[in-house]
Amino acid sequence: MQKVAKKEQRIDNVLLSLKKLDFLSRSQIQTLHNLGSDRNAQKFLKSIDKYVHSFREGENVYYLSKEGRERVECNKVRKKTIQARHYLMRNSLYIAYGCPSTWENEVALEVEGYTKIICDANFEDNGRDHIIEVDYTQKMSVNKQKIEKYRVLSQLGVFETPPMFIWMTTTEYRRKQLLKMCEGLDAQVFIITDFL
């Protein structure tokens, strides 16, 4: 009986992670929920296939099915999308930073009448905002505009203390470009391979 309750709790925990993070790869679920070996993780995920859909993106990527959404009261409907890589990159940062309890996705930052930006995620650590931006297929000119908006928001006092900007991008070349654009800001830029 206790074993069944434990399994049901694990199912709920995985579904709640999908509710919060939208898409998760098999290895991300495995890491977040201590599912042990690859084989054990695959077996577990197969056992909950009525609650999740999946598709291949290097490895299986999971998102909530209708039954999964109902079980964890999720109103957001996700479908297979080419944007999934963007979510997976963001989730790599979520895991790397220890799954902060203050983590929020798609946060609007604005000073009315001046500027507004929606960051990919935001979390607070020791009273300091950490702004997450994922550069998967973005044009560098768009990234530059974003960085300039962040400079304006900082000057207008949106942040109590200067924020830490954390970027995730795809290549070393793009990392160097982003670091150059972020000069004068407290910024870190990672590439996908930093987390493999």
C-alpha positions in Angstrom: 0.0 0.0 0.0 2.8 2.4 1.0 4.6 1.5 -2.2 1.6 2.4 -4.4 1.2 5.8 -2.5 4.9 6.5 -3.1 4.6 5.8 -6.8 1.5 8.0 -7.1 3.4 10.8 -5.3 6.3 10.4 -7.7 3.9 10.6 -10.7 2.3 13.8 -9.3 5.8 15.3 -8.7 6.8 14.6 -12.3 3.5 16.0 -13.7 3.9 19.1 -11.5 7.4 19.6 -12.9 5.9 19.5 -16.4 3.2 21.9 -15.4 5.8 24.4 -14.2 8.5 23.9 -16.9 6.3 23.0 -20.0 8.7 20.5 -21.7 11.3 18.2 -20.1 13.7 15.8 -21.7 14.0 12.3 -20.3 17.4 13.1 -18.7 16.0 16.3 -17.1 13.2 14.4 -15.5 15.7 11.7 -14.5 17.8 14.4 -12.8 15.0 16.3 -11.2 13.2 13.2 -9.7 16.2 10.9 -9.0 14.9 8.2 -11.4 18.2 6.3 -11.3 19.5 4.6 -14.5 18.4 5.5 -18.0 16.5 2.1 -18.2 14.7 2.8 -14.9 13.8 6.3 -16.0 12.4 5.0 -19.4 10.4 2.3 -17.6 8.9 4.8 -15.2 8.0 7.2 -18.0 6.5 4.4 -20.0 4.3 3.6 -17.0 2.8 7.1 -17.0 2.2 7.4 -20.8 -1.5 8.2 -20.3 -0.5 11.5 -18.6 2.2 12.6 -21.0 3.0 12.9 -24.7 6.5 12.7 -26.1 8.5 13.3 -29.2 12.2 12.9 -30.2 14.6 15.9 -30.0 17.9 14.0 -29.5 16.1 12.1 -26.7 12.5 11.9 -25.7 10.9 15.2 -24.7 7.8 15.1 -22.6 4.8 17.4 -22.0 1.4 16.9 -20.4 -1.5 15.1 -22.1 -5.1 16.0 -21.5 -5.2 13.5 -18.6 -2.0 14.8 -17.2 -3.3 18.4 -17.3 -6.5 17.3 -15.5 -4.6 15.4 -12.8 -2.4 18.4 -11.8 -5.0 21.1 -12.8 -3.0 22.7 -15.6 -4.8 25.1 -17.9 -1.9 25.6 -20.3 -2.1 23.3 -23.3 1.3 22.4 -24.9 1.8 20.8 -28.2 4.8 19.4 -30.0 6.8 22.4 -31.2 10.1 23.4 -32.7 10.3 25.8 -29.8 10.8 22.9 -27.4 14.6 23.3 -27.6 14.2 26.8 -26.2 12.3 25.4 -23.1 14.9 22.6 -22.6 17.7 25.1 -22.6 15.9 27.2 -20.0 15.2 24.1 -17.9 18.9 23.2 -18.0 19.6 26.5 -16.2 16.8 25.9 -13.7 18.4 22.5 -12.8 21.9 24.0 -12.8 20.9 26.7 -10.4 19.4 24.1 -8.0 15.7 24.5 -8.9 15.2 27.8 -7.1 11.8 28.1 -5.3 11.5 31.7 -6.5 11.9 30.7 -10.2 9.2 32.1 -12.5 8.9 31.7 -16.3 8.0 34.5 -18.7 8.1 37.4 -16.3 7.2 40.9 -17.6 9.4 43.7 -16.4 8.3 47.2 -17.2 8.2 50.9 -16.4 5.0 52.1 -17.8 5.4 54.6 -20.6 9.1 53.8 -21.0 9.9 50.2 -21.8 8.7 46.6 -21.2 10.4 43.3 -21.7 9.4 39.7 -21.0 12.4 37.7 -19.8 12.4 33.9 -20.3 12.7 33.4 -16.5 13.6 35.2 -13.3 14.6 34.1 -9.8 15.8 35.8 -6.7 18.8 34.7 -4.7 20.0 36.5 -1.6 17.8 39.5 -2.5 19.2 39.8 -6.0 17.2 39.3 -9.2 18.7 36.8 -11.7 17.3 37.4 -15.2 17.3 34.3 -17.6 17.5 34.8 -21.3 17.7 31.9 -23.8 19.2 32.7 -27.3 18.3 29.7 -29.4 17.4 31.1 -32.9 17.2 34.8 -32.0 18.8 37.4 -34.3 21.6 39.2 -32.6 20.0 42.5 -33.3 17.0 41.4 -31.2 19.3 40.3 -28.4 21.0 43.7 -28.5 17.6 45.5 -28.2 16.8 43.3 -25.2 20.0 44.2 -23.5 19.4 47.9 -24.1 16.0 47.6 -22.6 17.5 45.9 -19.5 20.0 48.8 -19.2 17.0 51.3 -19.3 15.1 49.3 -16.7 18.2 49.2 -14.4 18.6 53.0 -14.8 14.9 53.6 -14.0 15.3 51.6 -10.7 13.2 48.6 -11.5 15.7 46.4 -9.6 16.7 47.1 -6.0 20.2 45.8 -6.6 21.9 45.4 -10.0 20.6 42.1 -11.4 22.7 39.1 -12.6 21.9 38.4 -16.3 22.3 34.7 -17.2 22.2 33.8 -20.9 22.1 30.4 -22.6 23.1 30.3 -26.3 24.2 27.7 -28.9 27.8 28.5 -29.9 31.0 29.9 -28.6 30.8 32.7 -31.3 27.4 33.7 -30.0 28.6 33.6 -26.4 31.4 36.1 -27.3 28.9 38.4 -29.0 26.5 38.4 -26.1 29.3 39.0 -23.6 30.5 42.0 -25.6 26.9 43.4 -25.8 26.5 42.9 -22.0 29.7 44.9 -21.1 29.0 47.0 -18.0 26.3 44.5 -16.8 26.9 41.6 -14.4 26.3 38.8 -16.9 27.2 35.2 -17.5 26.7 33.4 -20.8 26.6 29.7 -21.1 26.4 27.5 -24.2 24.4 24.3 -24.5 27.4 22.1 -24.3 28.3 23.5 -20.8 25.4 21.4 -19.5 25.9 18.1 -21.4 
